[in-house]
PDB file of C-alpha atoms in Angstrom:
ATOM      1  CA  GLU A   1     109.020 104.179 -30.311  1.00  0.00           C
ATOM      2  CA  ALA A   2     107.442 102.358 -27.356  1.00  0.00           C
ATOM      3  CA  GLU A   3     107.339 104.246 -24.092  1.00  0.00           C
ATOM      4  CA  VAL A   4     106.542 103.657 -20.433  1.00  0.00           C
ATOM      5  CA  ALA A   5     103.257 105.363 -19.556  1.00  0.00           C
ATOM      6  CA  GLN A   6     102.436 106.809 -16.140  1.00  0.00           C
ATOM      7  CA  SER A   7      99.415 108.603 -14.734  1.00  0.00           C
ATOM      8  CA  PRO A   8      98.641 110.993 -13.302  1.00  0.00           C
ATOM      9  CA  ARG A   9     101.530 113.318 -14.114  1.00  0.00           C
ATOM     10  CA  TYR A  10     100.813 115.498 -11.114  1.00  0.00           C
ATOM     11  CA  LYS A  11      98.967 114.809  -7.867  1.00  0.00           C
ATOM     12  CA  ILE A  12      98.253 117.145  -4.966  1.00  0.00           C
ATOM     13  CA  THR A  13      96.742 115.625  -1.862  1.00  0.00           C
ATOM     14  CA  GLU A  14      96.331 116.326   1.808  1.00  0.00           C
ATOM     15  CA  LYS A  15      98.097 114.264   4.413  1.00  0.00           C
ATOM     16  CA  SER A  16      96.223 111.185   5.615  1.00  0.00           C
ATOM     17  CA  GLN A  17      94.526 110.802   2.217  1.00  0.00           C
ATOM     18  CA  ALA A  18      95.063 107.827  -0.088  1.00  0.00           C
ATOM     19  CA  VAL A  19      96.793 108.190  -3.466  1.00  0.00           C
ATOM     20  CA  ALA A  20      97.429 105.760  -6.301  1.00  0.00           C
ATOM     21  CA  PHE A  21      99.776 105.840  -9.271  1.00  0.00           C
ATOM     22  CA  TRP A  22      99.549 103.757 -12.425  1.00  0.00           C
ATOM     23  CA  CYS A  23     102.262 102.491 -14.751  1.00  0.00           C
ATOM     24  CA  ASP A  24     102.084 100.687 -18.087  1.00  0.00           C
ATOM     25  CA  PRO A  25     105.513  99.333 -19.105  1.00  0.00           C
ATOM     26  CA  ILE A  26     106.816  98.784 -22.593  1.00  0.00           C
ATOM     27  CA  SER A  27     105.111  95.766 -24.137  1.00  0.00           C
ATOM     28  CA  GLY A  28     107.033  92.568 -23.519  1.00  0.00           C
ATOM     29  CA  HIS A  29     109.116  93.932 -20.652  1.00  0.00           C
ATOM     30  CA  ALA A  30     109.129  91.397 -17.831  1.00  0.00           C
ATOM     31  CA  THR A  31     110.736  93.581 -15.171  1.00  0.00           C
ATOM     32  CA  LEU A  32     109.020  96.636 -13.720  1.00  0.00           C
ATOM     33  CA  TYR A  33     110.482  99.071 -11.186  1.00  0.00           C
ATOM     34  CA  TRP A  34     108.999 101.770  -8.990  1.00  0.00           C
ATOM     35  CA  TYR A  35     111.400 104.474  -7.790  1.00  0.00           C
ATOM     36  CA  ARG A  36     111.043 107.490  -5.533  1.00  0.00           C
ATOM     37  CA  GLN A  37     113.153 110.539  -6.303  1.00  0.00           C
ATOM     38  CA  ILE A  38     113.485 113.366  -3.824  1.00  0.00           C
ATOM     39  CA  LEU A  39     114.504 116.712  -5.313  1.00  0.00           C
ATOM     40  CA  GLY A  40     118.254 116.901  -5.796  1.00  0.00           C
ATOM     41  CA  GLN A  41     118.815 113.175  -5.274  1.00  0.00           C
ATOM     42  CA  GLY A  42     119.003 110.109  -7.449  1.00  0.00           C
ATOM     43  CA  PRO A  43     116.086 107.667  -7.720  1.00  0.00           C
ATOM     44  CA  GLU A  44     115.752 105.090  -4.944  1.00  0.00           C
ATOM     45  CA  LEU A  45     114.196 101.718  -5.720  1.00  0.00           C
ATOM     46  CA  LEU A  46     110.942 101.055  -3.854  1.00  0.00           C
ATOM     47  CA  VAL A  47     109.834  97.796  -5.464  1.00  0.00           C
ATOM     48  CA  GLN A  48     110.899  95.559  -8.340  1.00  0.00           C
ATOM     49  CA  PHE A  49     108.657  93.051 -10.124  1.00  0.00           C
ATOM     50  CA  GLN A  50     109.631  90.124 -12.301  1.00  0.00           C
ATOM     51  CA  ASP A  51     106.402  89.420 -14.195  1.00  0.00           C
ATOM     52  CA  GLU A  52     103.752  89.461 -11.442  1.00  0.00           C
ATOM     53  CA  SER A  53     106.109  88.576  -8.580  1.00  0.00           C
ATOM     54  CA  VAL A  54     107.839  90.988  -6.237  1.00  0.00           C
ATOM     55  CA  VAL A  55     111.596  90.293  -6.234  1.00  0.00           C
ATOM     56  CA  ASP A  56     112.673  93.249  -4.077  1.00  0.00           C
ATOM     57  CA  ASP A  57     110.636  95.523  -1.834  1.00  0.00           C
ATOM     58  CA  SER A  58     113.243  96.024   0.874  1.00  0.00           C
ATOM     59  CA  GLN A  59     112.968  99.841   0.727  1.00  0.00           C
ATOM     60  CA  LEU A  60     109.171  99.981   0.482  1.00  0.00           C
ATOM     61  CA  PRO A  61     107.526 101.420   3.653  1.00  0.00           C
ATOM     62  CA  LYS A  62     105.076  98.577   3.900  1.00  0.00           C
ATOM     63  CA  ASP A  63     103.007 100.134   6.665  1.00  0.00           C
ATOM     64  CA  ARG A  64     101.667 102.674   4.172  1.00  0.00           C
ATOM     65  CA  PHE A  65     102.836 101.704   0.676  1.00  0.00           C
ATOM     66  CA  SER A  66     101.616  98.812  -1.456  1.00  0.00           C
ATOM     67  CA  ALA A  67     102.278  97.765  -5.017  1.00  0.00           C
ATOM     68  CA  GLU A  68     100.779  95.203  -7.316  1.00  0.00           C
ATOM     69  CA  ARG A  69     101.196  93.895 -10.843  1.00  0.00           C
ATOM     70  CA  LEU A  70      98.383  91.411 -11.022  1.00  0.00           C
ATOM     71  CA  LYS A  71      98.657  90.146 -14.604  1.00  0.00           C
ATOM     72  CA  GLY A  72     102.330  90.861 -15.015  1.00  0.00           C
ATOM     73  CA  VAL A  73     101.652  93.860 -17.237  1.00  0.00           C
ATOM     74  CA  ASP A  74     100.616  97.219 -15.744  1.00  0.00           C
ATOM     75  CA  SER A  75     101.167  98.127 -12.119  1.00  0.00           C
ATOM     76  CA  THR A  76      99.701 100.285  -9.365  1.00  0.00           C
ATOM     77  CA  LEU A  77     101.538 101.898  -6.450  1.00  0.00           C
ATOM     78  CA  LYS A  78      99.391 103.062  -3.543  1.00  0.00           C
ATOM     79  CA  ILE A  79     100.081 105.200  -0.493  1.00  0.00           C
ATOM     80  CA  GLN A  80      97.659 105.202   2.407  1.00  0.00           C
ATOM     81  CA  PRO A  81      97.772 107.405   4.383  1.00  0.00           C
ATOM     82  CA  ALA A  82      99.994 109.959   2.668  1.00  0.00           C
ATOM     83  CA  GLU A  83     102.451 111.916   4.832  1.00  0.00           C
ATOM     84  CA  LEU A  84     104.215 115.221   4.215  1.00  0.00           C
ATOM     85  CA  GLY A  85     107.521 113.399   3.707  1.00  0.00           C
ATOM     86  CA  ASP A  86     106.073 111.446   0.774  1.00  0.00           C
ATOM     87  CA  SER A  87     106.254 114.512  -1.471  1.00  0.00           C
ATOM     88  CA  ALA A  88     108.545 113.435  -4.308  1.00  0.00           C
ATOM     89  CA  MET A  89     108.669 112.275  -7.926  1.00  0.00           C
ATOM     90  CA  TYR A  90     107.535 108.683  -8.368  1.00  0.00           C
ATOM     91  CA  LEU A  91     109.138 107.053 -11.382  1.00  0.00           C
ATOM     92  CA  CYS A  92     108.245 103.819 -13.096  1.00  0.00           C
ATOM     93  CA  ALA A  93     110.717 101.966 -15.309  1.00  0.00           C
ATOM     94  CA  SER A  94     110.755  98.711 -17.198  1.00  0.00           C
ATOM     95  CA  SER A  95     113.310  96.423 -18.783  1.00  0.00           C
ATOM     96  CA  ARG A  96     113.237  93.229 -20.768  1.00  0.00           C
ATOM     97  CA  GLY A  97     114.663  91.259 -17.867  1.00  0.00           C
ATOM     98  CA  VAL A  98     116.867  89.256 -20.198  1.00  0.00           C
ATOM     99  CA  ALA A  99     118.983  86.401 -18.984  1.00  0.00           C
ATOM    100  CA  GLN A 100     122.136  88.364 -19.713  1.00  0.00           C
ATOM    101  CA  LEU A 101     121.766  91.109 -17.174  1.00  0.00           C
ATOM    102  CA  GLY A 102     124.707  93.045 -18.528  1.00  0.00           C
ATOM    103  CA  THR A 103     122.690  94.146 -21.548  1.00  0.00           C
ATOM    104  CA  ASP A 104     119.382  94.824 -19.771  1.00  0.00           C
ATOM    105  CA  THR A 105     118.513  98.516 -20.210  1.00  0.00           C
ATOM    106  CA  GLN A 106     115.989 100.415 -18.099  1.00  0.00           C
ATOM    107  CA  TYR A 107     113.458 102.706 -19.761  1.00  0.00           C
ATOM    108  CA  PHE A 108     111.705 105.305 -17.633  1.00  0.00           C
ATOM    109  CA  GLY A 109     108.284 106.884 -17.757  1.00  0.00           C
ATOM    110  CA  PRO A 110     107.695 110.637 -17.289  1.00  0.00           C
ATOM    111  CA  GLY A 111     106.974 110.252 -13.566  1.00  0.00           C
ATOM    112  CA  THR A 112     104.259 111.417 -11.190  1.00  0.00           C
ATOM    113  CA  ARG A 113     104.999 114.493  -9.117  1.00  0.00           C
ATOM    114  CA  LEU A 114     103.296 114.088  -5.723  1.00  0.00           C
ATOM    115  CA  THR A 115     102.760 117.016  -3.378  1.00  0.00           C
ATOM    116  CA  VAL A 116     101.359 116.292   0.066  1.00  0.00           C
ATOM    117  CA  LEU A 117      99.921 119.325   1.896  1.00  0.00           C
TER     118      LEU A 117
ATOM    119  CA  LYS B   1     125.418  98.292   0.138  1.00  0.00           C
ATOM    120  CA  GLN B   2     126.518  99.884  -3.096  1.00  0.00           C
ATOM    121  CA  GLU B   3     127.444 103.568  -2.860  1.00  0.00           C
ATOM    122  CA  VAL B   4     127.457 105.633  -6.044  1.00  0.00           C
ATOM    123  CA  THR B   5     128.992 109.109  -6.019  1.00  0.00           C
ATOM    124  CA  GLN B   6     128.952 111.738  -8.737  1.00  0.00           C
ATOM    125  CA  ILE B   7     131.323 114.656  -8.862  1.00  0.00           C
ATOM    126  CA  PRO B   8     130.855 117.525  -9.399  1.00  0.00           C
ATOM    127  CA  ALA B   9     127.301 118.094  -8.179  1.00  0.00           C
ATOM    128  CA  ALA B  10     126.950 121.037 -10.549  1.00  0.00           C
ATOM    129  CA  LEU B  11     128.918 122.311 -13.517  1.00  0.00           C
ATOM    130  CA  SER B  12     128.584 125.434 -15.652  1.00  0.00           C
ATOM    131  CA  VAL B  13     130.539 125.747 -18.914  1.00  0.00           C
ATOM    132  CA  PRO B  14     130.449 127.960 -22.009  1.00  0.00           C
ATOM    133  CA  GLU B  15     129.087 126.522 -25.209  1.00  0.00           C
ATOM    134  CA  GLY B  16     131.597 124.529 -27.255  1.00  0.00           C
ATOM    135  CA  GLU B  17     133.672 123.215 -24.369  1.00  0.00           C
ATOM    136  CA  ASN B  18     134.498 119.547 -23.943  1.00  0.00           C
ATOM    137  CA  LEU B  19     133.661 118.265 -20.467  1.00  0.00           C
ATOM    138  CA  VAL B  20     133.912 115.188 -18.256  1.00  0.00           C
ATOM    139  CA  LEU B  21     131.436 113.987 -15.655  1.00  0.00           C
ATOM    140  CA  ASN B  22     132.566 111.486 -13.049  1.00  0.00           C
ATOM    141  CA  CYS B  23     130.886 108.544 -11.364  1.00  0.00           C
ATOM    142  CA  SER B  24     132.438 106.294  -8.728  1.00  0.00           C
ATOM    143  CA  PHE B  25     131.075 103.183  -7.037  1.00  0.00           C
ATOM    144  CA  THR B  26     132.245 101.164  -4.073  1.00  0.00           C
ATOM    145  CA  ASP B  27     131.605  97.577  -5.187  1.00  0.00           C
ATOM    146  CA  SER B  28     133.166  96.495  -8.475  1.00  0.00           C
ATOM    147  CA  ALA B  29     130.989  93.375  -8.843  1.00  0.00           C
ATOM    148  CA  ILE B  30     128.546  95.020 -11.229  1.00  0.00           C
ATOM    149  CA  TYR B  31     126.636  93.741 -14.256  1.00  0.00           C
ATOM    150  CA  ASN B  32     126.590  97.054 -16.062  1.00  0.00           C
ATOM    151  CA  LEU B  33     126.653 100.829 -15.677  1.00  0.00           C
ATOM    152  CA  GLN B  34     124.140 103.123 -17.317  1.00  0.00           C
ATOM    153  CA  TRP B  35     124.254 106.888 -17.880  1.00  0.00           C
ATOM    154  CA  PHE B  36     120.977 108.824 -17.958  1.00  0.00           C
ATOM    155  CA  ARG B  37     119.882 112.363 -18.685  1.00  0.00           C
ATOM    156  CA  GLN B  38     117.060 114.024 -16.751  1.00  0.00           C
ATOM    157  CA  ASP B  39     115.447 117.306 -17.735  1.00  0.00           C
ATOM    158  CA  PRO B  40     113.713 119.333 -14.969  1.00  0.00           C
ATOM    159  CA  GLY B  41     110.495 117.686 -13.805  1.00  0.00           C
ATOM    160  CA  LYS B  42     110.832 114.839 -16.302  1.00  0.00           C
ATOM    161  CA  GLY B  43     111.720 111.167 -16.329  1.00  0.00           C
ATOM    162  CA  LEU B  44     115.125 109.715 -17.149  1.00  0.00           C
ATOM    163  CA  THR B  45     116.401 109.128 -20.677  1.00  0.00           C
ATOM    164  CA  SER B  46     118.998 106.411 -21.213  1.00  0.00           C
ATOM    165  CA  LEU B  47     122.166 107.671 -22.905  1.00  0.00           C
ATOM    166  CA  LEU B  48     124.664 104.828 -22.776  1.00  0.00           C
ATOM    167  CA  LEU B  49     124.977 101.386 -21.203  1.00  0.00           C
ATOM    168  CA  ILE B  50     128.358  99.772 -20.595  1.00  0.00           C
ATOM    169  CA  GLN B  51     128.490  96.087 -19.796  1.00  0.00           C
ATOM    170  CA  SER B  52     130.904  94.966 -17.095  1.00  0.00           C
ATOM    171  CA  SER B  53     133.139  93.339 -19.748  1.00  0.00           C
ATOM    172  CA  GLN B  54     133.374  96.546 -21.812  1.00  0.00           C
ATOM    173  CA  ARG B  55     135.667  99.530 -21.394  1.00  0.00           C
ATOM    174  CA  GLU B  56     133.711 102.189 -23.267  1.00  0.00           C
ATOM    175  CA  GLN B  57     130.673 103.055 -25.346  1.00  0.00           C
ATOM    176  CA  THR B  58     130.098 105.913 -27.760  1.00  0.00           C
ATOM    177  CA  SER B  59     127.006 107.631 -29.080  1.00  0.00           C
ATOM    178  CA  GLY B  60     127.405 110.772 -31.140  1.00  0.00           C
ATOM    179  CA  ARG B  61     129.162 113.401 -29.026  1.00  0.00           C
ATOM    180  CA  LEU B  62     129.007 111.203 -25.925  1.00  0.00           C
ATOM    181  CA  ASN B  63     131.641 108.728 -24.799  1.00  0.00           C
ATOM    182  CA  ALA B  64     131.397 106.733 -21.583  1.00  0.00           C
ATOM    183  CA  SER B  65     134.253 104.740 -20.099  1.00  0.00           C
ATOM    184  CA  LEU B  66     134.289 102.127 -17.364  1.00  0.00           C
ATOM    185  CA  ASP B  67     137.142 101.029 -15.110  1.00  0.00           C
ATOM    186  CA  LYS B  68     135.654  98.354 -12.899  1.00  0.00           C
ATOM    187  CA  SER B  69     138.807  97.665 -10.941  1.00  0.00           C
ATOM    188  CA  SER B  70     138.995 101.238  -9.704  1.00  0.00           C
ATOM    189  CA  GLY B  71     135.214 101.664  -9.430  1.00  0.00           C
ATOM    190  CA  ARG B  72     135.020 104.583 -11.836  1.00  0.00           C
ATOM    191  CA  SER B  73     133.183 105.716 -14.928  1.00  0.00           C
ATOM    192  CA  THR B  74     133.390 108.947 -16.886  1.00  0.00           C
ATOM    193  CA  LEU B  75     130.980 110.534 -19.340  1.00  0.00           C
ATOM    194  CA  TYR B  76     132.734 112.719 -21.898  1.00  0.00           C
ATOM    195  CA  ILE B  77     130.654 115.285 -23.784  1.00  0.00           C
ATOM    196  CA  ALA B  78     132.315 116.837 -26.797  1.00  0.00           C
ATOM    197  CA  ALA B  79     131.534 120.311 -28.110  1.00  0.00           C
ATOM    198  CA  SER B  80     128.845 121.031 -25.537  1.00  0.00           C
ATOM    199  CA  GLN B  81     125.641 122.809 -26.582  1.00  0.00           C
ATOM    200  CA  PRO B  82     122.973 124.681 -24.570  1.00  0.00           C
ATOM    201  CA  GLY B  83     120.605 121.772 -25.301  1.00  0.00           C
ATOM    202  CA  ASP B  84     122.905 119.529 -23.261  1.00  0.00           C
ATOM    203  CA  SER B  85     121.843 121.393 -20.107  1.00  0.00           C
ATOM    204  CA  ALA B  86     120.262 118.804 -17.807  1.00  0.00           C
ATOM    205  CA  THR B  87     121.086 116.564 -14.862  1.00  0.00           C
ATOM    206  CA  TYR B  88     123.208 113.536 -15.710  1.00  0.00           C
ATOM    207  CA  LEU B  89     122.875 110.433 -13.531  1.00  0.00           C
ATOM    208  CA  CYS B  90     124.826 107.207 -13.461  1.00  0.00           C
ATOM    209  CA  ALA B  91     123.476 103.894 -12.183  1.00  0.00           C
ATOM    210  CA  VAL B  92     125.164 100.552 -11.550  1.00  0.00           C
ATOM    211  CA  ARG B  93     123.433  97.192 -11.592  1.00  0.00           C
ATOM    212  CA  LYS B  94     124.477  94.537  -9.107  1.00  0.00           C
ATOM    213  CA  GLY B  95     123.395  92.283  -6.330  1.00  0.00           C
ATOM    214  CA  ASN B  96     121.228  89.268  -5.721  1.00  0.00           C
ATOM    215  CA  PHE B  97     118.126  91.023  -6.997  1.00  0.00           C
ATOM    216  CA  ASN B  98     119.929  92.809  -9.816  1.00  0.00           C
ATOM    217  CA  LYS B  99     119.119  96.218  -8.396  1.00  0.00           C
ATOM    218  CA  PHE B 100     120.117  99.521  -9.892  1.00  0.00           C
ATOM    219  CA  TYR B 101     121.889 101.981  -7.609  1.00  0.00           C
ATOM    220  CA  PHE B 102     121.880 105.629  -8.642  1.00  0.00           C
ATOM    221  CA  GLY B 103     124.162 108.543  -7.925  1.00  0.00           C
ATOM    222  CA  SER B 104     122.734 111.952  -7.050  1.00  0.00           C
ATOM    223  CA  GLY B 105     123.602 113.377 -10.437  1.00  0.00           C
ATOM    224  CA  THR B 106     125.603 116.242 -11.926  1.00  0.00           C
ATOM    225  CA  LYS B 107     123.576 119.278 -12.933  1.00  0.00           C
ATOM    226  CA  LEU B 108     125.076 120.678 -16.131  1.00  0.00           C
ATOM    227  CA  ASN B 109     124.481 124.180 -17.447  1.00  0.00           C
ATOM    228  CA  VAL B 110     125.884 125.046 -20.867  1.00  0.00           C
ATOM    229  CA  LYS B 111     125.857 128.801 -21.421  1.00  0.00           C
ATOM    230  CA  PRO B 112     125.265 130.189 -24.930  1.00  0.00           C
TER     231      PRO B 112
END
């Protein structure tokens, strides 16, 4: 069964350093999502791509976070510089992005656990 | 903005019990509602998706219902097992950019 791949699984960094996360969605999925999940809370959408275009980045702290999906396939999320409050699980998900949104299911990767010291 | 609330935040039951998890949302103009399971330190696994035109979906021992008019969904787990122990999250899809809004989850512990 196809899965969403993410790397690394764990990342420890010091504040003010740069970090990058990678996501490879399920083949053929047009929509890709990056979420941040703080312990004990539900995931919060950071950025949503439709193919290579950003359709929603309203909750992305753009002064330090950036995301790209250059060829409309895999994606990279970067933080520079990292802050203590960025410690969280970063989840990537993908969906087919079908015209009938009612049937469009999200599939999640295993996540990247970021710890900022 | 869509608010999604899950009650209770935590639940502990003995093995074999039937249980109900609740999810409520403030805006009924949704495309669908999805229930997920999350094991500690892991990603989310999709359990059930209910389209806005549907009232319920079933998969094995799981049954999810949706009442859009009242902004509520329930996840019913029959004959609970220790392997069901996890956090259960609901998410609704709505809005101009078809965003998913998540609740904070219900942490379930099924005791042997």
